[in-house]
Coordinates of C-alpha atoms in Angstrom, one line a residue:
X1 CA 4.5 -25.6 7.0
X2 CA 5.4 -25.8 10.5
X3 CA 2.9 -25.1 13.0
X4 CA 3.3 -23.2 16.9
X5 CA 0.8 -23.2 18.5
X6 CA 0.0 -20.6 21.5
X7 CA -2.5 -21.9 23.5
X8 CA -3.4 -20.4 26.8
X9 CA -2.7 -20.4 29.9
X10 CA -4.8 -22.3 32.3
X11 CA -7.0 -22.4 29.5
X12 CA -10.2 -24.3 31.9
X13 CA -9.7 -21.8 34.5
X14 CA -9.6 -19.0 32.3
X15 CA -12.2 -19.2 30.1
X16 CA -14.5 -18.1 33.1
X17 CA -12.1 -15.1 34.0
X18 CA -11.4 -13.9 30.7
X19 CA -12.4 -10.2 30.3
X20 CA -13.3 -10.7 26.9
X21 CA -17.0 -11.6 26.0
X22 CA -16.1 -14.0 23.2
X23 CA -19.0 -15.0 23.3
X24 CA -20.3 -11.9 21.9
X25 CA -18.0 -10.7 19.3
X26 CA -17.0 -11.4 16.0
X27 CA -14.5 -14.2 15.2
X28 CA -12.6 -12.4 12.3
X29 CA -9.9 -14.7 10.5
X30 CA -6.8 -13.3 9.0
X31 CA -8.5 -13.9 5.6
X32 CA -11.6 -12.0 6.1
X33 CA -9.5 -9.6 7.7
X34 CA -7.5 -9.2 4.3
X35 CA -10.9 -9.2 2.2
X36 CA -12.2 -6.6 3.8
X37 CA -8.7 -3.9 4.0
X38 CA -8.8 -5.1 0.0
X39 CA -12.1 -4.2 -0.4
X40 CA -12.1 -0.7 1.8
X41 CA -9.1 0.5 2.6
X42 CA -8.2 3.9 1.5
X43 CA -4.7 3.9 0.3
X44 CA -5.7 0.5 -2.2
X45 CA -8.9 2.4 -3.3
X46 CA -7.0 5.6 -4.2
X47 CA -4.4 3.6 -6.1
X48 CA -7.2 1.5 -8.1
X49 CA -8.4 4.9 -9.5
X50 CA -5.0 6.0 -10.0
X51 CA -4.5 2.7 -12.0
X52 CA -7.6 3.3 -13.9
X53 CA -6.6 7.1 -15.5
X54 CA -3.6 5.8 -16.4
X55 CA -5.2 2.2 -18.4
X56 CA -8.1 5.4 -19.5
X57 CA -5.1 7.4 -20.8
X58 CA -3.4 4.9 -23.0
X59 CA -5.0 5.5 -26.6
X60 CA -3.8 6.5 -29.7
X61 CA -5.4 10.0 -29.7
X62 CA -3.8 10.6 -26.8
X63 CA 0.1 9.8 -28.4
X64 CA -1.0 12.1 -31.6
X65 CA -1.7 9.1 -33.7
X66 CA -5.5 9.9 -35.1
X67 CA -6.8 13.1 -37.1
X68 CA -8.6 15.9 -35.2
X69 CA -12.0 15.9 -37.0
X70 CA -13.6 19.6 -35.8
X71 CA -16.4 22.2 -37.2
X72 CA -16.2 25.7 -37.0
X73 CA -18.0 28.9 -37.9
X74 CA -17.5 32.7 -37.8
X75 CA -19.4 35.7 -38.7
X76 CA -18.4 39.3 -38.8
X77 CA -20.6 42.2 -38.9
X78 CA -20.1 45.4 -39.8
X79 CA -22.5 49.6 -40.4
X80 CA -19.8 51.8 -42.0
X81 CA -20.0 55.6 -43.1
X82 CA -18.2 55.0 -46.6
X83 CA -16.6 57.2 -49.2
X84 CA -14.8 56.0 -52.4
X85 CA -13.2 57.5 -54.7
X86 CA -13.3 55.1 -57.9
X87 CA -10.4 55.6 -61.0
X88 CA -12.8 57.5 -63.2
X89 CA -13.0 60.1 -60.7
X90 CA -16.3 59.0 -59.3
X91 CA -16.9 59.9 -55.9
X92 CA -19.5 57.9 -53.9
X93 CA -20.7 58.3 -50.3
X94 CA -23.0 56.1 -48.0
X95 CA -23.7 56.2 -44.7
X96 CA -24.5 53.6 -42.5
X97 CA -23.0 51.1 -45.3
X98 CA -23.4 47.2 -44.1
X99 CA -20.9 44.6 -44.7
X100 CA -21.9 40.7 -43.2
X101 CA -19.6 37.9 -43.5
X102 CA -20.5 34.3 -42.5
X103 CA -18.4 31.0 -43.0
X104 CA -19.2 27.9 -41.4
X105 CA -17.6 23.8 -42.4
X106 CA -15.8 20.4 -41.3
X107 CA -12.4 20.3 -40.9
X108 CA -9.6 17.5 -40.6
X109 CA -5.8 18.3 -39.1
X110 CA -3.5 15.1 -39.1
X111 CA -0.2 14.7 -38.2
X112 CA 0.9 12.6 -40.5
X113 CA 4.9 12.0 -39.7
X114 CA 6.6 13.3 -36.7
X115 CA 9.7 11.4 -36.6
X116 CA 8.3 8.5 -35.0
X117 CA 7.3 10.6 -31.7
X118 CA 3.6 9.6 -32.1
X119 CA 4.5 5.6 -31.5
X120 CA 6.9 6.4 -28.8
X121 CA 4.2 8.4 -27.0
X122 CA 1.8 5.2 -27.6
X123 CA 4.6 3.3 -26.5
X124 CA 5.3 5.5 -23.3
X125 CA 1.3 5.5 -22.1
X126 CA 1.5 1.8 -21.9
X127 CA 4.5 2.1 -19.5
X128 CA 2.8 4.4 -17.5
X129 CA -0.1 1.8 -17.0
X130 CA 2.8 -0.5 -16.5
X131 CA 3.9 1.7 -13.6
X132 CA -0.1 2.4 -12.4
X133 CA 0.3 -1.7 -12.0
X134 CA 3.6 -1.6 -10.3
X135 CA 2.4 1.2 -7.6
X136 CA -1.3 -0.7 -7.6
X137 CA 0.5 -3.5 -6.4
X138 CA 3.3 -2.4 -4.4
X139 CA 0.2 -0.6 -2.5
X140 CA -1.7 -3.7 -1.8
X141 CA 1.4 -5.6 -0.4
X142 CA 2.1 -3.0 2.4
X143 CA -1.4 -2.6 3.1
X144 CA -1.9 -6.3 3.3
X145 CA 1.1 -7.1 5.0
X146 CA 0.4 -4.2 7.7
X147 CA -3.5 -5.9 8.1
X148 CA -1.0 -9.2 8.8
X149 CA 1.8 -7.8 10.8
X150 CA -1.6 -6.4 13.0
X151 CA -3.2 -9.4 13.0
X152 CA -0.4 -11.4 14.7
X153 CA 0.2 -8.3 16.7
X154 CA -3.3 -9.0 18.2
X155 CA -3.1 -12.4 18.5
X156 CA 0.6 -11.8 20.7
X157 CA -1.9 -9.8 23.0
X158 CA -4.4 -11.9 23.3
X159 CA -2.4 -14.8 24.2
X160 CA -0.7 -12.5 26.7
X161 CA -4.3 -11.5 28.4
X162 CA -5.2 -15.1 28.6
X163 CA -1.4 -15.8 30.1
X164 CA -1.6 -13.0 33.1
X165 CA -5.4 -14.1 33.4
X166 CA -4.0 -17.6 34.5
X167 CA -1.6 -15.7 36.8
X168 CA -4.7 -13.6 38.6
X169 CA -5.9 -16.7 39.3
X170 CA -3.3 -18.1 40.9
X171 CA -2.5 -15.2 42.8
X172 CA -6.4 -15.0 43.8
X173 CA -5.7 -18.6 45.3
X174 CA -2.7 -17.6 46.8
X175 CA -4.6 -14.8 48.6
X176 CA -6.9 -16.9 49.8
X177 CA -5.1 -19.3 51.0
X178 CA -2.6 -17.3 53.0
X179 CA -5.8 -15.6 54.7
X180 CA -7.0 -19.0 55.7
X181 CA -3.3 -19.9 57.3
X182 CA -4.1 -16.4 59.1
X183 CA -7.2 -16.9 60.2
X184 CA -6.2 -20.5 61.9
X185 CA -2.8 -18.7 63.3
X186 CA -0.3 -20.9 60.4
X187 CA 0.8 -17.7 58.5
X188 CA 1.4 -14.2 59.4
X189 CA -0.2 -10.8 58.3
X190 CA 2.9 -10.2 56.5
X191 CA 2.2 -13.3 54.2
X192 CA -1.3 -11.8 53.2
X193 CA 0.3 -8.2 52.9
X194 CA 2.8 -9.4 50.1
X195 CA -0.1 -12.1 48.6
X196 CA -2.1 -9.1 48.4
X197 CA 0.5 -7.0 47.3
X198 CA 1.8 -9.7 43.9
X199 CA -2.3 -9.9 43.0
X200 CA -2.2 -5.9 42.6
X201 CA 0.8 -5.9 40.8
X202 CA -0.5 -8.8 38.3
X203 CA -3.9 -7.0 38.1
X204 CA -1.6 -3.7 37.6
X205 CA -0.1 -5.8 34.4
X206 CA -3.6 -7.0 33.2
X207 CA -4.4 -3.7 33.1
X208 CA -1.9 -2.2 30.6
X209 CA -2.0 -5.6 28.5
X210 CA -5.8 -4.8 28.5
X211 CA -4.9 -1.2 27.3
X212 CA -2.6 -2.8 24.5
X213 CA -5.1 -5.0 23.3
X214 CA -7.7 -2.7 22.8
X215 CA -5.4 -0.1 21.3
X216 CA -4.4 -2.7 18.7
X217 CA -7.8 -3.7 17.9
X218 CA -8.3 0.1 17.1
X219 CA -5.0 0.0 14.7
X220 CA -6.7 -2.9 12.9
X221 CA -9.6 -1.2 12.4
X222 CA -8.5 1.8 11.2
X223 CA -6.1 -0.2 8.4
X224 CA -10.0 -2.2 7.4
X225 CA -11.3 1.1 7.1
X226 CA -14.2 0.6 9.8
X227 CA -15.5 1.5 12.6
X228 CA -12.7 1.7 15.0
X229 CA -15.1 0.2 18.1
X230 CA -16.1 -2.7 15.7
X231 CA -15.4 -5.4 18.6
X232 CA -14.3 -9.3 17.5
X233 CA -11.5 -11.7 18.5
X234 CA -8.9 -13.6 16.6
X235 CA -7.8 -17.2 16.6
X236 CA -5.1 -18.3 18.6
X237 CA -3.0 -19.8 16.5
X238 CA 0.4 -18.6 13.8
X239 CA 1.5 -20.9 11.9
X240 CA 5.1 -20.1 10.5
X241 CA 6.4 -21.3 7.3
X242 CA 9.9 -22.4 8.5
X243 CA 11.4 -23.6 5.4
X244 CA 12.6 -20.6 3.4
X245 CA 15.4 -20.7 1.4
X246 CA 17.5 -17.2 1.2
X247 CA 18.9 -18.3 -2.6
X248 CA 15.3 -18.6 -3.9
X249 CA 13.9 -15.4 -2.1
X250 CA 16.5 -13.3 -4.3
X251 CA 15.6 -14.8 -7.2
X252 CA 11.6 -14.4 -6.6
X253 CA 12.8 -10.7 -5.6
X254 CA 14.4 -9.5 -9.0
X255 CA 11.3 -10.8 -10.9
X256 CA 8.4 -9.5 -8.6
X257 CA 9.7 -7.3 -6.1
X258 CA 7.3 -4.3 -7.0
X259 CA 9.6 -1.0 -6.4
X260 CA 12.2 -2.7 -8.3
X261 CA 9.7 -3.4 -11.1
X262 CA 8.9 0.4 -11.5
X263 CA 12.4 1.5 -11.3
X264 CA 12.8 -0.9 -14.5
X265 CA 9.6 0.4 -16.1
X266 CA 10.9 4.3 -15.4
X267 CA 13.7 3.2 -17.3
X268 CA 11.8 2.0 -19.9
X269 CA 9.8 6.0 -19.9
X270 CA 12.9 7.3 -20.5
X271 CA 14.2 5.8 -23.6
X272 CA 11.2 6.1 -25.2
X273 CA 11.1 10.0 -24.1
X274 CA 14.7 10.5 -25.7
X275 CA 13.0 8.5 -28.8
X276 CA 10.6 11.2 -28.8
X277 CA 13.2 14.0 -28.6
X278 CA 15.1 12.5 -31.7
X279 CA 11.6 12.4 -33.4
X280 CA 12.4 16.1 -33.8
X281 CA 15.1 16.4 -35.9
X282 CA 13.2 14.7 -38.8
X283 CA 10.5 17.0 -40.8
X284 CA 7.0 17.2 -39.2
X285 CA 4.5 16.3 -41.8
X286 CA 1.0 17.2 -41.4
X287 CA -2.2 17.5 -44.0
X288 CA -5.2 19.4 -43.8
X289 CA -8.9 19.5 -45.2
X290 CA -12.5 20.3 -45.4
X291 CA -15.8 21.7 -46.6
X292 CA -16.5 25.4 -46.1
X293 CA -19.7 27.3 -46.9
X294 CA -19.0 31.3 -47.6
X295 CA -22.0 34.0 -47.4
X296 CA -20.9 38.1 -47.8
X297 CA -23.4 41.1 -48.0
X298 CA -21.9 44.6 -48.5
X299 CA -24.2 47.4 -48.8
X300 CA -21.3 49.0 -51.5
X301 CA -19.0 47.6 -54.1
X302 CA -18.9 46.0 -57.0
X303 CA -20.2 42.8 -55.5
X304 CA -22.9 43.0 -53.1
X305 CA -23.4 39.3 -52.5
X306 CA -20.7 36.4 -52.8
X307 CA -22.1 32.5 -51.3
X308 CA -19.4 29.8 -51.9
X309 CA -19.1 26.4 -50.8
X310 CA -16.4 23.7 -51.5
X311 CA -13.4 21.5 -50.4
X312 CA -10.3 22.7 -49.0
X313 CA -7.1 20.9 -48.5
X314 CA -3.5 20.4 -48.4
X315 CA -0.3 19.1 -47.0
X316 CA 2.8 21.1 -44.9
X317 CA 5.7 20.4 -43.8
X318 CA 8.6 21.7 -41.6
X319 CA 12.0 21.0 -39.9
X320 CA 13.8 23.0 -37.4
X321 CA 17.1 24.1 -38.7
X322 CA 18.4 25.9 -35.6
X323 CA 16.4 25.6 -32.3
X324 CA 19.2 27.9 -29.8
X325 CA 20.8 24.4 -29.8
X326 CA 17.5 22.9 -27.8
X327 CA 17.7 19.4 -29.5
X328 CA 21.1 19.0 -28.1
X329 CA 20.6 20.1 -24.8
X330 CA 17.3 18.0 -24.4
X331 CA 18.8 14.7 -25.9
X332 CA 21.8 14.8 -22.9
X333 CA 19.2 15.3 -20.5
X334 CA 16.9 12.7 -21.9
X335 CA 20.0 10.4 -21.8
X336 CA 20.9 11.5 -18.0
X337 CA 18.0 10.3 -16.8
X338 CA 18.4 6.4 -18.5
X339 CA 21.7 6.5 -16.3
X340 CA 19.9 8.0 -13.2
X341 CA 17.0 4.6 -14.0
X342 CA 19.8 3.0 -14.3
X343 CA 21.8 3.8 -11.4
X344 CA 18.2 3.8 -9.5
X345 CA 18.1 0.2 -10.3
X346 CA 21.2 -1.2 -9.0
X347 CA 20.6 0.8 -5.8
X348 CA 17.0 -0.9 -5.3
X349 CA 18.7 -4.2 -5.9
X350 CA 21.2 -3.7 -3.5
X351 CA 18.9 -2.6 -1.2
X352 CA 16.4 -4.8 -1.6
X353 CA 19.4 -7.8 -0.9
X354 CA 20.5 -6.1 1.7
X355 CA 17.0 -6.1 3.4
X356 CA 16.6 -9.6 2.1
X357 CA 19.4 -10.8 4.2
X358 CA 18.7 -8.7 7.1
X359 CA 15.4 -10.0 7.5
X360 CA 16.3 -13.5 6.7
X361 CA 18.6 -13.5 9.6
X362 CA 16.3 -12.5 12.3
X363 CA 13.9 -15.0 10.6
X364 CA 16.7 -18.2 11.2
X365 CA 17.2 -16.7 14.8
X366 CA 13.5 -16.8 15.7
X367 CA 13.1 -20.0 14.8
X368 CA 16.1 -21.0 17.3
X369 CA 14.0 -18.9 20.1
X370 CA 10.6 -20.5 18.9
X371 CA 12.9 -24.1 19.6
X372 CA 14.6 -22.8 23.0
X373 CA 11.2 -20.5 24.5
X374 CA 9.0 -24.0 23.7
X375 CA 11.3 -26.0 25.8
X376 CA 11.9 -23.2 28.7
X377 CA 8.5 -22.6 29.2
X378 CA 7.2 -26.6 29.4
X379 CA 10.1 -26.4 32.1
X380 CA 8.9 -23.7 33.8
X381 CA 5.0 -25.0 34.0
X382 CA 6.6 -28.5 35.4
X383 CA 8.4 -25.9 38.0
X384 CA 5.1 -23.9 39.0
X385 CA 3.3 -27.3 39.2
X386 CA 5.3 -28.7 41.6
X387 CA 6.4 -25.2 43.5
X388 CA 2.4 -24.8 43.7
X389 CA 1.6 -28.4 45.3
X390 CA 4.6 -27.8 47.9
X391 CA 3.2 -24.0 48.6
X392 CA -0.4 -25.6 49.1
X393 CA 0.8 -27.7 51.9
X394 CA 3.7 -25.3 53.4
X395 CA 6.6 -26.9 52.8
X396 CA 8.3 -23.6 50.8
X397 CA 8.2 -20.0 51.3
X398 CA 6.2 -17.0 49.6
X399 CA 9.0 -15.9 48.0
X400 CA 9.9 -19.0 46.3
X401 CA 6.5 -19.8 45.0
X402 CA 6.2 -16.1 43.6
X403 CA 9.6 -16.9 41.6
X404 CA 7.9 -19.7 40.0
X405 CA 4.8 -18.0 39.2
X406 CA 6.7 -15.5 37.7
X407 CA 9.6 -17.3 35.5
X408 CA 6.2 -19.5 34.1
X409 CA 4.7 -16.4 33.0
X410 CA 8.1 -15.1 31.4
X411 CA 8.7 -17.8 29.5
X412 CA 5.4 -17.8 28.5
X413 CA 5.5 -14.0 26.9
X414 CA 9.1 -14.9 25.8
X415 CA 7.6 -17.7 24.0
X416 CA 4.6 -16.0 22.1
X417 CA 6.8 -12.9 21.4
X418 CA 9.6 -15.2 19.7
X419 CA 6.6 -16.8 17.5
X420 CA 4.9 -13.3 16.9
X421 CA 8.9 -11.6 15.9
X422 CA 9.4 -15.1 13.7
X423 CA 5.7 -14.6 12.0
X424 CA 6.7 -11.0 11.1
X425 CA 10.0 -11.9 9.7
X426 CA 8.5 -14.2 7.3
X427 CA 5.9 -11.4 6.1
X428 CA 8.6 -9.0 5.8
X429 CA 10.5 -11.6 3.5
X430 CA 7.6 -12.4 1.6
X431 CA 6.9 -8.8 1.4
X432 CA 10.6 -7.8 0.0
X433 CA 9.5 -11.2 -2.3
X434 CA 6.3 -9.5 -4.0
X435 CA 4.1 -12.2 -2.5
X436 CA 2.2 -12.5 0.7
X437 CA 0.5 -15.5 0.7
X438 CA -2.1 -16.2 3.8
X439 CA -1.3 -20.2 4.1

């Protein structure tokens, strides 16, 4: 672990001039920071309850695999106008004849052989948790790696504040000063106009930077799910990890990457839903039983009152013979969509190499500009030192002094936007990875 350091500007002058109260706000680390978008952000919460129906929905009930246990009971009811004519010749005639019927009992249906369907099903809910995991986590990476992309965002804008705070001060100086050389006839109202002129330009700058900030702090907010004027400050310090290896990424890639983890898992769905398709060419076994209790009135007959009670069971099966060619069709689909998984997979390798590589590249190249920024700005400070003490006692021109002021506070925003573009290079590696680590 390599540390780069951005420290500001100035830093004694500045910490009177700052416009942030640090003094009053929260120091929130990029830790906390994480804890807290774990804890409430929408988009991981929403995926935890996701996660949960599908571990809730992995059972063997669910797949077909236990008996449906289930009471039931009817009655029928009926007042007739009834004429019978018996094989004797016997004619008989009742009105308002009533018939009642009542059956109640426990049943059991179960399944008992379906081709094997029943354990592919069991078989398929646990991929679908699988894949609840996959999406759970694949969540919680770009939600934690937005909170750290954020983070460093705000730190970038922070240093910049405290950099063009150190230049309001100098130009404040300059400003005086010039109005001193006026006032004792050593400068003229020109020099004042333009000193004048370069602090409103630099106060111009704070401004927007100041606009920036805020707005960032907002965006931070909003991914920690609170209050978006919740008001703290970061620490001024990224520390880049400056010895990844592009070999060893890949290879952490293909076993954790998340995406390419649930293209494998889809893969794995369907085989085991053309396993369940197959199921149905083989005979579909099922028994049945239970204990009913009987109770019929009839007002006419030969029986007026029948109770029963008793067990009831037995076994059926059946096999499709012709289906319209159905099984067919549905096991060449069912084996389409293992090639689509499988084509799916070799394109989210490909792509995620390709992003790999991309990123890795921009990584190596920020670390040059972390080297080359570090050395241009101590140059430039060594400049404005010097251009400064020569200004004080007249021996250069406005114009010359400004130039220094200004290439110092270039280099310095070159400098902390080369660390901030290197810091989210390596989060976008370790993101493509499947590991965000804070250290």
């Amino acid at each position: 672990m390599e540390p780069f350091k951005l420290w500001p500007l100035y830093l004694s002058i500045c910490l009177g001039l700052f416009t942030i109260n640090t003094h009053a706000q929260e120091l929130l680390t990029l830790e906390e920071a994480v804890a807290i978008a774990l804890e409430n952000n929408y988009d991981i919460r929403l995926a935890k309850n996701d996660l949960k129906s599908d571990s809730l929905g992995v059972s063997p009930g669910l797949a077909g695999m236990l008996p449906r246990v289930f009471a039931q009971a009817s009655t029928n009811n009926s007042t007739q106008n009834i004429s019978q004519t018996r094989s004797s010749g016997e004619v008989i005639e009742l009105d308002n004849a009533k018939n009642k019927n009542l059956s109640y009992g426990v049943g059991l249906d179960w399944t008992i052989f379906d081709g094997l369907g029943m354990f592919a099903r069991y078989d398929q809910l646990k991929e679908l948790e699988k894949l609840g995991k996959a999406q759970l986590q694949s969540t919680i990476l770009n939600r934690v790696s937005d909170v750290m992309i954020t983070y460093f965002d705000l730190v970038q804008h922070q240093q910049q504040l405290a950099a063009l705070d150190s230049t309001l001060v100098i130009s404040r100086q300059r400003v005086e000063l010039a109005d001193n050389r006026f006032s004792i006839g050593k400068a003229s109202k020109l020099e004042v106009l333009n000193a004048q002129v370069d602090l409103n330009t630099d106060k111009t700058e704070h401004i927007r930077q100041s606009e920036m900030y805020t707005n960032t702090k907002i965006r931070l907010n909003e991914i920690m799910a609170r209050d978006p004027e919740t008001d703290f400050k970061v620490r001024d310090e990224v520390l880049i990890e400056s010895n990844l290896e592009l070999a060893e990424l890949e290879r952490l890639a293909t076993a954790q990457n998340p995406e390419l983890q649930a293209q494998l898992i889809n893969k794995r769905i369907s085989e085991l839903e053309l396993k369940q398709i197959k199921g149905n060419r083989y005979p579909r076994i099922s028994a049945t039983t239970g204990y009913n209790f009987s109770d019929s009135e009839s007002s006419l007959g030969f029986t007026t009152k029948n109770n029963a009670q008793g067990w009831n069971y037995g076994l059926a099966a059946s096999i499709d013979i012709f289906n319209g060619s159905n099984q067919n069709r549905n096991e060449k689909i069912a084996k389409l969509q293992i090639e689509n998984s499988t084509i799916a997979i070799a394109q989210q390798t490909q792509t995620i190499k390709t992003e790999l590589h991309t990123a890795f590249q921009t990584y190596q190249t920020h670390l040059r500009l972390i080297e080359l920024e570090t050395s241009n700005k101590e140059i430039a400070k060594e400049n404005l030192d010097i251009t400064l003490a020569k200004y004080k006692i007249g021996t250069i021109p406005t114009i010359e002094f400004r130039t220094a002021q200004l290439n110092y506070i270039r280099a310095t925003l070159r400098m902390a936007n080369a660390i901030y573009q290197a810091k989210l290079s390596e989060i976008t590696l370790k993101q493509l990875v499947g590991s965000l680590s804070l250290e």
